[in-house]
């Protein structure tokens, strides 16, 4: 499957660094695709089939995680309400 960057810009890249330190990446580890990282290397946006476990030190506070393996009509958006050294992902619901 072609990468998002190839589809959008015809580029064949593993990651794209943006001025100011933000990294846009399309790399997977442990079933999670880290799409956008901040200047400190903490993930800001990720997707996958399993929500990251609590205490993983990879995710920025406020990081959004999209669970791609949820039933139709079910929310799959999670936000890190923990810290960047100990994540706690909570389901975002419509209230």
PDB file of C-alpha atoms in Angstrom:
ATOM      1  CA  UNK A   1       0.000   0.000   0.000  1.00  0.00           C
ATOM      2  CA  UNK A   2       1.486   3.384  -0.942  1.00  0.00           C
ATOM      3  CA  UNK A   3       2.353   5.751   1.857  1.00  0.00           C
ATOM      4  CA  UNK A   4       0.233   8.803   2.615  1.00  0.00           C
ATOM      5  CA  UNK A   5       3.067  11.040   1.336  1.00  0.00           C
ATOM      6  CA  UNK A   6       3.301   9.207  -1.961  1.00  0.00           C
ATOM      7  CA  UNK A   7      -0.436   9.581  -2.461  1.00  0.00           C
ATOM      8  CA  UNK A   8      -0.423  13.290  -1.593  1.00  0.00           C
ATOM      9  CA  UNK A   9       2.850  14.532  -3.010  1.00  0.00           C
ATOM     10  CA  UNK A  10       4.403  11.730  -5.033  1.00  0.00           C
ATOM     11  CA  UNK A  11       7.108  11.416  -2.352  1.00  0.00           C
ATOM     12  CA  UNK A  12       8.607   8.124  -1.194  1.00  0.00           C
ATOM     13  CA  UNK A  13       9.712   8.963   2.353  1.00  0.00           C
ATOM     14  CA  UNK A  14       9.655   7.296   5.771  1.00  0.00           C
ATOM     15  CA  UNK A  15       9.402  10.578   7.637  1.00  0.00           C
ATOM     16  CA  UNK A  16       9.272  14.284   6.993  1.00  0.00           C
ATOM     17  CA  UNK A  17      10.779  16.812   9.386  1.00  0.00           C
ATOM     18  CA  UNK A  18       9.042  20.169   9.523  1.00  0.00           C
ATOM     19  CA  UNK A  19      10.795  23.418  10.407  1.00  0.00           C
ATOM     20  CA  UNK A  20      10.381  24.035  14.137  1.00  0.00           C
ATOM     21  CA  UNK A  21      11.169  20.490  15.169  1.00  0.00           C
ATOM     22  CA  UNK A  22       7.905  18.665  14.474  1.00  0.00           C
ATOM     23  CA  UNK A  23       8.278  15.307  12.718  1.00  0.00           C
ATOM     24  CA  UNK A  24       5.667  13.773  10.467  1.00  0.00           C
ATOM     25  CA  UNK A  25       6.325  10.055  10.310  1.00  0.00           C
ATOM     26  CA  UNK A  26       4.673   6.939   8.984  1.00  0.00           C
ATOM     27  CA  UNK A  27       6.520   4.277  10.953  1.00  0.00           C
ATOM     28  CA  UNK A  28       5.009   1.453  12.960  1.00  0.00           C
ATOM     29  CA  UNK A  29       6.177  -0.093  16.222  1.00  0.00           C
ATOM     30  CA  UNK A  30       4.230  -2.592  18.298  1.00  0.00           C
ATOM     31  CA  UNK A  31       1.228  -2.295  15.997  1.00  0.00           C
ATOM     32  CA  UNK A  32       1.038   1.498  16.405  1.00  0.00           C
ATOM     33  CA  UNK A  33       1.675   3.926  13.557  1.00  0.00           C
ATOM     34  CA  UNK A  34       3.138   7.179  14.881  1.00  0.00           C
ATOM     35  CA  UNK A  35       1.943   9.831  12.426  1.00  0.00           C
ATOM     36  CA  UNK A  36       3.061  13.118  14.019  1.00  0.00           C
ATOM     37  CA  UNK A  37       5.750  13.693  16.656  1.00  0.00           C
ATOM     38  CA  UNK A  38       6.794  16.888  18.435  1.00  0.00           C
ATOM     39  CA  UNK A  39      10.305  18.336  18.704  1.00  0.00           C
ATOM     40  CA  UNK A  40      10.992  16.103  21.731  1.00  0.00           C
ATOM     41  CA  UNK A  41      10.098  12.961  19.786  1.00  0.00           C
ATOM     42  CA  UNK A  42       6.821  12.414  21.642  1.00  0.00           C
ATOM     43  CA  UNK A  43       3.899  11.260  19.522  1.00  0.00           C
ATOM     44  CA  UNK A  44       1.053  13.750  18.966  1.00  0.00           C
ATOM     45  CA  UNK A  45      -1.088  11.600  16.624  1.00  0.00           C
ATOM     46  CA  UNK A  46      -1.096   7.817  16.232  1.00  0.00           C
ATOM     47  CA  UNK A  47      -3.279   5.004  14.873  1.00  0.00           C
ATOM     48  CA  UNK A  48      -3.477   1.284  15.524  1.00  0.00           C
ATOM     49  CA  UNK A  49      -5.645  -1.636  16.545  1.00  0.00           C
ATOM     50  CA  UNK A  50      -4.683  -1.632  20.229  1.00  0.00           C
ATOM     51  CA  UNK A  51      -4.769   1.446  22.464  1.00  0.00           C
ATOM     52  CA  UNK A  52      -1.298   2.038  23.960  1.00  0.00           C
ATOM     53  CA  UNK A  53      -0.879   0.693  27.468  1.00  0.00           C
ATOM     54  CA  UNK A  54      -0.696   3.033  30.419  1.00  0.00           C
ATOM     55  CA  UNK A  55       2.796   4.144  31.433  1.00  0.00           C
ATOM     56  CA  UNK A  56       4.269   4.002  27.904  1.00  0.00           C
ATOM     57  CA  UNK A  57       6.656   7.015  27.756  1.00  0.00           C
ATOM     58  CA  UNK A  58       6.228   7.606  24.000  1.00  0.00           C
ATOM     59  CA  UNK A  59       3.192   9.878  23.857  1.00  0.00           C
ATOM     60  CA  UNK A  60       2.819  13.624  24.500  1.00  0.00           C
ATOM     61  CA  UNK A  61       0.124  14.812  26.887  1.00  0.00           C
ATOM     62  CA  UNK A  62      -2.925  15.444  24.701  1.00  0.00           C
ATOM     63  CA  UNK A  63      -1.798  12.907  22.071  1.00  0.00           C
ATOM     64  CA  UNK A  64      -4.683  11.607  19.975  1.00  0.00           C
ATOM     65  CA  UNK A  65      -4.885   7.890  19.224  1.00  0.00           C
ATOM     66  CA  UNK A  66      -7.292   6.503  16.632  1.00  0.00           C
ATOM     67  CA  UNK A  67      -8.256   2.855  17.183  1.00  0.00           C
ATOM     68  CA  UNK A  68      -8.810   1.456  13.692  1.00  0.00           C
ATOM     69  CA  UNK A  69     -10.364  -1.790  14.945  1.00  0.00           C
ATOM     70  CA  UNK A  70     -13.681  -0.667  16.464  1.00  0.00           C
ATOM     71  CA  UNK A  71     -17.234  -1.557  15.544  1.00  0.00           C
ATOM     72  CA  UNK A  72     -19.343   0.693  13.342  1.00  0.00           C
ATOM     73  CA  UNK A  73     -21.011   3.412  15.397  1.00  0.00           C
ATOM     74  CA  UNK A  74     -18.404   3.124  18.165  1.00  0.00           C
ATOM     75  CA  UNK A  75     -15.934   5.887  18.957  1.00  0.00           C
ATOM     76  CA  UNK A  76     -12.328   5.007  18.320  1.00  0.00           C
ATOM     77  CA  UNK A  77     -10.745   8.304  19.355  1.00  0.00           C
ATOM     78  CA  UNK A  78      -8.639   8.393  22.522  1.00  0.00           C
ATOM     79  CA  UNK A  79      -6.686  11.218  24.175  1.00  0.00           C
ATOM     80  CA  UNK A  80      -3.688  10.965  26.500  1.00  0.00           C
ATOM     81  CA  UNK A  81      -4.802  12.568  29.767  1.00  0.00           C
ATOM     82  CA  UNK A  82      -1.663  11.322  31.526  1.00  0.00           C
ATOM     83  CA  UNK A  83       1.798  12.796  31.092  1.00  0.00           C
ATOM     84  CA  UNK A  84       4.511  12.405  28.482  1.00  0.00           C
ATOM     85  CA  UNK A  85       6.331   9.960  30.761  1.00  0.00           C
ATOM     86  CA  UNK A  86       3.254   7.936  31.732  1.00  0.00           C
ATOM     87  CA  UNK A  87       0.367   7.892  29.261  1.00  0.00           C
ATOM     88  CA  UNK A  88      -3.240   7.274  30.211  1.00  0.00           C
ATOM     89  CA  UNK A  89      -5.492   7.092  27.164  1.00  0.00           C
ATOM     90  CA  UNK A  90      -9.174   7.819  27.731  1.00  0.00           C
ATOM     91  CA  UNK A  91     -11.965   7.361  25.202  1.00  0.00           C
ATOM     92  CA  UNK A  92     -13.312  10.616  23.763  1.00  0.00           C
ATOM     93  CA  UNK A  93     -17.093  10.454  23.857  1.00  0.00           C
ATOM     94  CA  UNK A  94     -19.907  12.692  22.647  1.00  0.00           C
ATOM     95  CA  UNK A  95     -21.547  14.223  25.693  1.00  0.00           C
TER      96      UNK A  95
END
